[in-house]
Every structure is written in structure tokens, then in C-alpha cells.
XYZ file of C-alpha atoms in Angstrom:
373
model
C -43.651 -8.926 -129.007
C -47.063 -7.927 -130.376
C -50.275 -8.680 -128.479
C -51.434 -10.995 -131.270
C -48.161 -12.912 -131.193
C -48.322 -13.256 -127.405
C -51.935 -14.471 -127.578
C -51.007 -16.993 -130.298
C -48.136 -18.439 -128.255
C -50.223 -18.676 -125.078
C -53.093 -20.408 -126.850
C -50.765 -22.881 -128.576
C -49.225 -23.738 -125.191
C -52.728 -24.517 -123.892
C -53.323 -26.575 -127.041
C -50.141 -28.628 -126.502
C -51.094 -29.317 -122.881
C -54.547 -30.479 -123.966
C -52.999 -32.838 -126.530
C -50.754 -34.339 -123.830
C -53.751 -34.907 -121.550
C -55.756 -36.399 -124.404
C -52.910 -38.772 -125.285
C -52.688 -39.872 -121.637
C -56.397 -40.731 -121.510
C -56.170 -42.443 -124.913
C -53.279 -44.634 -123.749
C -55.327 -45.622 -120.698
C -58.407 -46.478 -122.793
C -60.386 -43.515 -121.423
C -61.806 -42.617 -124.789
C -64.677 -40.425 -123.575
C -62.276 -38.184 -121.635
C -59.809 -38.120 -124.535
C -62.520 -37.093 -127.000
C -63.764 -34.330 -124.694
C -60.239 -32.906 -124.441
C -59.660 -33.124 -128.202
C -62.926 -31.252 -128.809
C -61.682 -28.455 -126.529
C -58.342 -28.448 -128.353
C -60.230 -28.180 -131.641
C -61.604 -24.776 -130.654
C -58.038 -23.479 -130.310
C -56.542 -25.141 -133.365
C -59.372 -23.878 -135.617
C -58.367 -20.322 -134.787
C -54.612 -20.574 -134.361
C -53.405 -23.856 -135.845
C -51.871 -24.679 -139.210
C -53.504 -27.075 -141.679
C -51.116 -29.816 -140.531
C -52.031 -29.262 -136.868
C -55.725 -29.330 -137.740
C -55.133 -32.530 -139.698
C -53.318 -34.098 -136.753
C -56.149 -33.258 -134.377
C -58.772 -34.657 -136.776
C -56.666 -37.836 -136.961
C -56.642 -38.136 -133.160
C -60.402 -37.649 -133.065
C -60.839 -40.346 -135.698
C -58.868 -42.879 -133.668
C -60.838 -42.206 -130.480
C -64.222 -42.228 -132.222
C -63.365 -45.576 -133.820
C -62.514 -47.038 -130.418
C -65.882 -45.780 -129.140
C -67.604 -47.700 -131.952
C -68.676 -44.550 -133.821
C -67.415 -45.655 -137.210
C -69.218 -43.064 -139.375
C -67.981 -40.175 -137.217
C -64.488 -41.672 -137.189
C -64.398 -41.945 -140.978
C -65.599 -38.327 -141.290
C -62.769 -37.235 -138.991
C -60.201 -39.168 -141.022
C -61.506 -37.616 -144.267
C -61.121 -34.192 -142.678
C -57.600 -35.131 -141.653
C -56.749 -36.208 -145.210
C -58.105 -32.926 -146.577
C -55.957 -30.803 -144.260
C -52.795 -32.838 -144.822
C -53.177 -32.674 -148.595
C -53.799 -28.906 -148.483
C -50.999 -28.344 -145.986
C -48.373 -30.320 -147.866
C -48.400 -33.417 -145.676
C -45.789 -36.085 -146.335
C -46.461 -39.520 -147.819
C -45.804 -41.010 -144.372
C -48.496 -38.806 -142.845
C -51.036 -39.586 -145.586
C -50.326 -43.318 -145.296
C -50.764 -43.112 -141.529
C -54.279 -41.728 -142.004
C -55.211 -44.564 -144.373
C -53.845 -46.985 -141.784
C -56.031 -45.251 -139.176
C -59.031 -45.751 -141.462
C -58.120 -49.443 -141.677
C -57.871 -49.663 -137.885
C -61.284 -47.998 -137.554
C -62.867 -50.551 -139.863
C -61.090 -53.405 -138.086
C -62.121 -52.401 -134.565
C -65.689 -52.225 -135.866
C -65.350 -55.696 -137.439
C -65.429 -54.645 -141.090
C -62.337 -56.619 -141.970
C -62.550 -56.492 -145.784
C -62.856 -52.676 -145.646
C -59.908 -52.600 -143.259
C -57.793 -54.628 -145.657
C -58.616 -52.258 -148.525
C -57.544 -49.244 -146.456
C -54.301 -50.950 -145.404
C -53.549 -51.774 -149.047
C -54.062 -48.104 -149.966
C -51.597 -47.090 -147.234
C -49.123 -49.713 -148.454
C -49.346 -48.454 -152.041
C -48.524 -44.909 -150.875
C -45.548 -46.118 -148.830
C -44.176 -48.328 -151.593
C -44.364 -45.454 -154.086
C -42.556 -43.247 -151.592
C -39.955 -45.959 -151.043
C -39.102 -45.915 -154.751
C -38.623 -42.156 -154.598
C -36.487 -42.003 -151.434
C -34.302 -44.955 -152.397
C -33.650 -43.359 -155.785
C -32.753 -40.016 -154.179
C -30.823 -41.648 -151.290
C -33.036 -39.746 -148.859
C -32.513 -39.921 -145.086
C -36.175 -40.986 -144.921
C -35.400 -44.426 -146.342
C -35.214 -46.149 -142.933
C -38.445 -44.470 -141.755
C -40.278 -45.634 -144.886
C -38.923 -49.181 -144.587
C -39.962 -49.320 -140.937
C -43.474 -48.064 -141.794
C -43.810 -50.663 -144.581
C -42.629 -53.467 -142.288
C -45.126 -52.493 -139.581
C -47.970 -52.214 -142.089
C -47.197 -55.594 -143.668
C -47.173 -57.082 -140.176
C -50.605 -55.529 -139.544
C -51.881 -56.875 -142.878
C -50.601 -60.302 -141.839
C -52.545 -60.052 -138.579
C -55.643 -59.056 -140.539
C -55.322 -62.120 -142.780
C -55.113 -64.117 -139.564
C -58.483 -62.716 -138.473
C -59.848 -63.851 -141.847
C -58.393 -67.317 -141.066
C -56.140 -67.126 -144.138
C -53.075 -68.276 -142.224
C -50.926 -68.923 -145.293
C -51.357 -65.330 -146.520
C -50.838 -64.095 -142.957
C -47.543 -65.944 -142.721
C -46.452 -64.789 -146.183
C -47.049 -61.100 -145.364
C -45.351 -61.314 -141.971
C -42.293 -63.035 -143.436
C -42.165 -60.295 -146.066
C -42.408 -57.811 -143.198
C -39.550 -59.507 -141.329
C -37.300 -59.392 -144.399
C -37.753 -55.613 -144.605
C -37.375 -55.202 -140.828
C -34.024 -56.979 -140.917
C -32.787 -54.321 -143.377
C -33.619 -51.599 -140.831
C -31.482 -53.357 -138.208
C -33.952 -52.246 -135.511
C -34.294 -54.987 -132.855
C -37.664 -53.801 -131.407
C -39.248 -53.965 -134.872
C -37.683 -57.343 -135.647
C -38.829 -58.782 -132.312
C -42.390 -57.552 -132.791
C -42.685 -59.230 -136.192
C -41.046 -62.453 -135.045
C -43.628 -62.598 -132.255
C -46.469 -62.250 -134.787
C -44.991 -65.006 -136.962
C -44.674 -67.254 -133.923
C -48.343 -66.757 -133.012
C -49.443 -67.585 -136.577
C -47.302 -70.727 -136.629
C -48.836 -71.747 -133.322
C -52.302 -71.358 -134.809
C -51.163 -73.499 -137.748
C -50.280 -76.145 -135.129
C -46.553 -75.775 -135.771
C -45.573 -75.233 -132.143
C -41.968 -76.387 -132.552
C -41.338 -73.870 -135.328
C -43.134 -71.152 -133.325
C -40.837 -71.911 -130.406
C -37.775 -71.702 -132.674
C -38.745 -68.157 -133.664
C -39.101 -67.140 -130.029
C -35.828 -68.761 -128.987
C -34.063 -66.847 -131.757
C -35.733 -63.696 -130.437
C -34.445 -64.591 -126.979
C -30.885 -64.482 -128.348
C -31.536 -61.029 -129.859
C -33.020 -59.659 -126.620
C -30.139 -60.918 -124.502
C -27.687 -59.101 -126.795
C -29.756 -55.913 -126.561
C -30.103 -56.293 -122.783
C -33.662 -54.932 -122.792
C -35.529 -56.406 -119.790
C -39.005 -55.330 -120.978
C -38.714 -57.345 -124.198
C -37.247 -60.241 -122.244
C -40.272 -60.265 -119.937
C -42.726 -60.504 -122.849
C -40.690 -63.305 -124.410
C -40.678 -65.325 -121.205
C -44.479 -65.156 -121.211
C -44.788 -66.123 -124.875
C -42.407 -69.070 -124.509
C -44.180 -70.239 -121.358
C -47.542 -70.075 -123.146
C -46.303 -72.327 -125.952
C -44.993 -74.869 -123.462
C -48.373 -74.677 -121.685
C -50.206 -75.423 -124.937
C -47.816 -78.315 -125.583
C -48.601 -79.683 -122.094
C -44.971 -79.252 -121.013
C -45.858 -77.994 -117.537
C -42.308 -78.143 -116.212
C -40.892 -75.831 -118.897
C -43.966 -73.588 -118.821
C -43.524 -73.051 -115.072
C -39.796 -72.531 -115.596
C -40.374 -69.594 -117.959
C -43.320 -68.207 -115.979
C -41.094 -68.130 -112.881
C -38.389 -66.318 -114.847
C -41.105 -63.834 -115.790
C -42.247 -63.409 -112.173
C -38.687 -62.744 -111.020
C -38.072 -60.183 -113.763
C -41.470 -58.469 -113.342
C -40.778 -58.070 -109.608
C -37.341 -56.628 -110.383
C -38.858 -54.148 -112.858
C -41.811 -53.431 -110.538
C -44.033 -54.254 -113.518
C -47.286 -54.916 -111.675
C -49.395 -55.426 -114.793
C -47.235 -58.187 -116.251
C -46.803 -59.707 -112.808
C -50.605 -59.826 -112.395
C -50.998 -61.612 -115.750
C -48.203 -64.119 -115.100
C -49.517 -65.037 -111.632
C -52.949 -65.578 -113.197
C -51.415 -67.739 -115.956
C -49.542 -69.840 -113.388
C -52.756 -70.259 -111.410
C -54.628 -71.386 -114.517
C -51.798 -73.770 -115.430
C -52.081 -75.433 -112.007
C -55.859 -75.506 -112.451
C -55.469 -77.370 -115.748
C -53.262 -79.858 -113.898
C -55.954 -80.247 -111.220
C -53.634 -78.843 -108.544
C -56.383 -76.712 -107.078
C -54.636 -75.645 -103.874
C -51.659 -74.259 -105.830
C -54.049 -72.759 -108.378
C -55.921 -70.896 -105.657
C -52.657 -69.624 -104.158
C -51.541 -67.977 -107.393
C -54.973 -66.794 -108.503
C -55.474 -65.057 -105.154
C -52.041 -63.419 -105.450
C -53.001 -62.210 -108.911
C -56.383 -60.993 -107.620
C -54.822 -59.014 -104.752
C -52.251 -57.394 -107.029
C -54.909 -56.571 -109.630
C -56.970 -54.832 -106.921
C -54.052 -52.479 -106.300
C -53.871 -51.417 -109.959
C -57.490 -50.528 -110.716
C -58.719 -54.124 -111.093
C -56.480 -54.739 -114.110
C -57.004 -58.112 -115.875
C -59.956 -58.770 -113.542
C -62.160 -60.361 -116.196
C -59.734 -63.287 -116.654
C -58.772 -63.691 -112.987
C -62.426 -63.804 -111.937
C -63.181 -66.253 -114.737
C -60.439 -68.626 -113.568
C -61.547 -68.341 -109.931
C -65.075 -69.151 -111.077
C -63.851 -72.304 -112.803
C -61.871 -73.288 -109.703
C -64.865 -72.950 -107.372
C -67.056 -74.762 -109.872
C -64.650 -77.718 -109.782
C -64.762 -77.580 -105.988
C -68.595 -77.775 -106.197
C -68.882 -74.388 -104.478
C -71.517 -73.120 -106.879
C -72.380 -70.026 -104.867
C -68.831 -68.670 -105.132
C -68.456 -69.890 -108.707
C -71.598 -68.033 -109.720
C -70.456 -64.879 -107.914
C -67.028 -64.818 -109.575
C -68.344 -65.639 -113.038
C -70.998 -62.948 -112.920
C -68.303 -60.457 -111.889
C -66.129 -61.726 -114.750
C -68.928 -61.007 -117.210
C -69.363 -57.515 -115.771
C -65.685 -56.669 -116.284
C -65.585 -58.334 -119.711
C -68.483 -56.125 -120.782
C -66.869 -53.025 -119.262
C -63.582 -53.740 -121.073
C -65.380 -54.700 -124.298
C -63.501 -58.002 -124.093
C -64.762 -60.012 -127.060
C -61.914 -62.471 -126.608
C -63.126 -64.054 -123.383
C -63.486 -67.460 -125.034
C -60.980 -69.451 -123.048
C -60.203 -72.980 -124.068
C -60.141 -75.124 -120.938
C -59.000 -78.680 -120.446
C -61.305 -81.464 -121.637
C -60.335 -83.267 -118.445
C -61.969 -80.679 -116.206
C -64.523 -78.666 -118.170
C -66.116 -78.582 -121.596
C -63.678 -77.358 -124.226
C -64.036 -73.716 -125.344
C -66.748 -73.000 -122.754
C -67.299 -69.280 -122.248
C -68.034 -67.686 -118.909
C -71.583 -66.972 -120.111
C -72.174 -70.658 -120.870
C -70.668 -71.627 -117.534
C -72.885 -69.195 -115.617
C -75.974 -70.617 -117.344
C -74.906 -74.171 -116.480
C -74.246 -73.231 -112.841
C -77.666 -71.577 -112.598
C -79.254 -74.809 -113.821
C -77.170 -76.900 -111.386
C -78.190 -74.637 -108.487
C -81.828 -75.339 -109.303
């Protein structure tokens, strides 16, 4: 083996290890660390990598930069990625994936119309490719169909953000029809879950529940406990919204049992918090405190996961108990974690019976400050 060949192989091994580390940080929302690693990997791939490898790395950078809120830099990275893939003979699937990444970048930075345009561009590429592979009976047919189904599902979710629920439902049902042709249960279940959430927002809880119950039948046949756990939570949440506390607790308890069996601490933390909040809505404060404290203790053991919501619910509980000092303490901590996690969704609708509807933790803190005075 020549010296140059040996050097190439050693450097590409280092590159692959860096990519693995970057992916790990990305999956754990450590975007600064991921970007730093990708920048180091870039030095190697510029010298030793193919156009496709350089395109892949630029794509990874684009995703991370978008998550960090650096939209312009993210879009530049995606353009670079497109350039390398086109020069290197990238496939239609790869090109479409970049356009989807551009859409995601716009969406995470709240430019929803731009996101929709990018998703439509990706869809056009995939649909053109579908015509080609179906005509040639290519082995890629299933991959293309799966990509189209996932993209239509994402477009449906984007319409939901725009509050166009009819278009959202139409696109997701179109997505489900294609997913059924792939005969891939995970894909089918994911889309059915999206449809259920849209129906729930359209105040069609019974129909939303029907979709989930059908999914429950699919999961039981597949015998996949992780999907079953998510379904238990979704079903319980619908029953909670419908004020059917008995059935909500029934499915939450199924979820607790399964999460413990799977040693799934994250889902267990969330479910215990949801049970606590359910008891809080029913004004069963002692039971609420029991489950919220269990959730809090478990969350502490896994890097304060889900802390923003748990602290928020504890703040509400202590506010109801007229312990304003503790309420203030927990709610201020909730805000700190919400800010740290960039949690824009901390607008929790609480019962009219106990607190003002749709009161955010910020509003509640302000009110408690006034009450303390």
C-alpha cells in the first residue's frame, strides 16, 4: 500500500469517527458541539472527500445551523450541498432531501411560507422520480414512495401550523394512502398519529380516537413495545381532553407499566407528569403532588429532562395551595428551563375551574408577584 493511500484511509477513518460524534451531539440537541465537530471534519473532507461526501457534510452543517437560528448560514450550507450533489451525480432522493432540509430550516426559523415552497420543490423532484422508477420497475420504488409519504405528512403538519386544518388533513390522508402501499407499519403509524392530532384540533375527538385504536391493532400485531408506549400516551391524552379521567388514567397506567418494563425513563418521566397534571385538573392535589414529585425525581436522574413542564405544574399546584413563595420559585425555574430548551410551546391550557384558561407561566409569575405585594 502506498503512503498516500495509507494516509487517505487513516484520515477518512478519523472523518467517519467525527461524523459519528457529531450525529450523537445532534441527536441530543447539542448543536454547538455538533457544529464544532463538523467544522473539524470539513478540514479532512475538503482534502480527501468526494463531492458526495462534501455535499453530505454541508447538509449536516445546514441542519445544525438552522437549529441554532442562523438561517442565512444554514441556507448557504444547503446551497453548497446542492452544488456538490449535482456535480457528484447525486440521486433524486438526495437532492430532494436537501430541499426538505431547506424547508425545515425555514420552518424552525418561523418562515412558514418559505418552508412550504421548499417542501413543494422536494415533492416535485420525488414525484418526477416516482414516474421514472415505476416505469422502469426499479428497486427504488418503495424508497421513493416512503419519501413522498413522509414529505406529504410534513406538508400536512405545516398546513396545520398555518391553521389550514382542511388542507392539513387532505395532505396527511394522501400521505397515508401512499404509506399503505409500502406496507411499512412504522410509517403508517406515524401518519395515523398526525391525522389523529389534526382531527383532535378540529374538535373531532371521537374520530381521532378511532384512528389511534386502529393503530393499536396494528401495533399489537407487530409486537413493538416502543410504538405501543407512544400510543398509550396519545390515547390517554385524548381521554384527558374529553374529561374521561377514568379511561385517561387507565391508559396512562398501561404506559407507566410498559415504560418501567422497557426502562424508558424519559417516557416514564412524561407520563408521571401527565398523571400528576390530570389529578391537578381534578383538584386532587395530594395525588397530583405524589406523581409530580415522582416525575421530578426521575427527571433529576436524566439531566433534568422535561423539567420546564414539571416545574410549571408544581408551580400551579403550590399556587392553588396559596404557597406563593414555592409557586414563584418553581415557576421562575420553569421559565429558565423553557428558555434554555427554546420551548416556545409552553402555553399550557389549564382548567377554567382552577386557573385562567391558556395562562402561560410568564403570566402566572407576574400575577404571583402582584399577589405577594
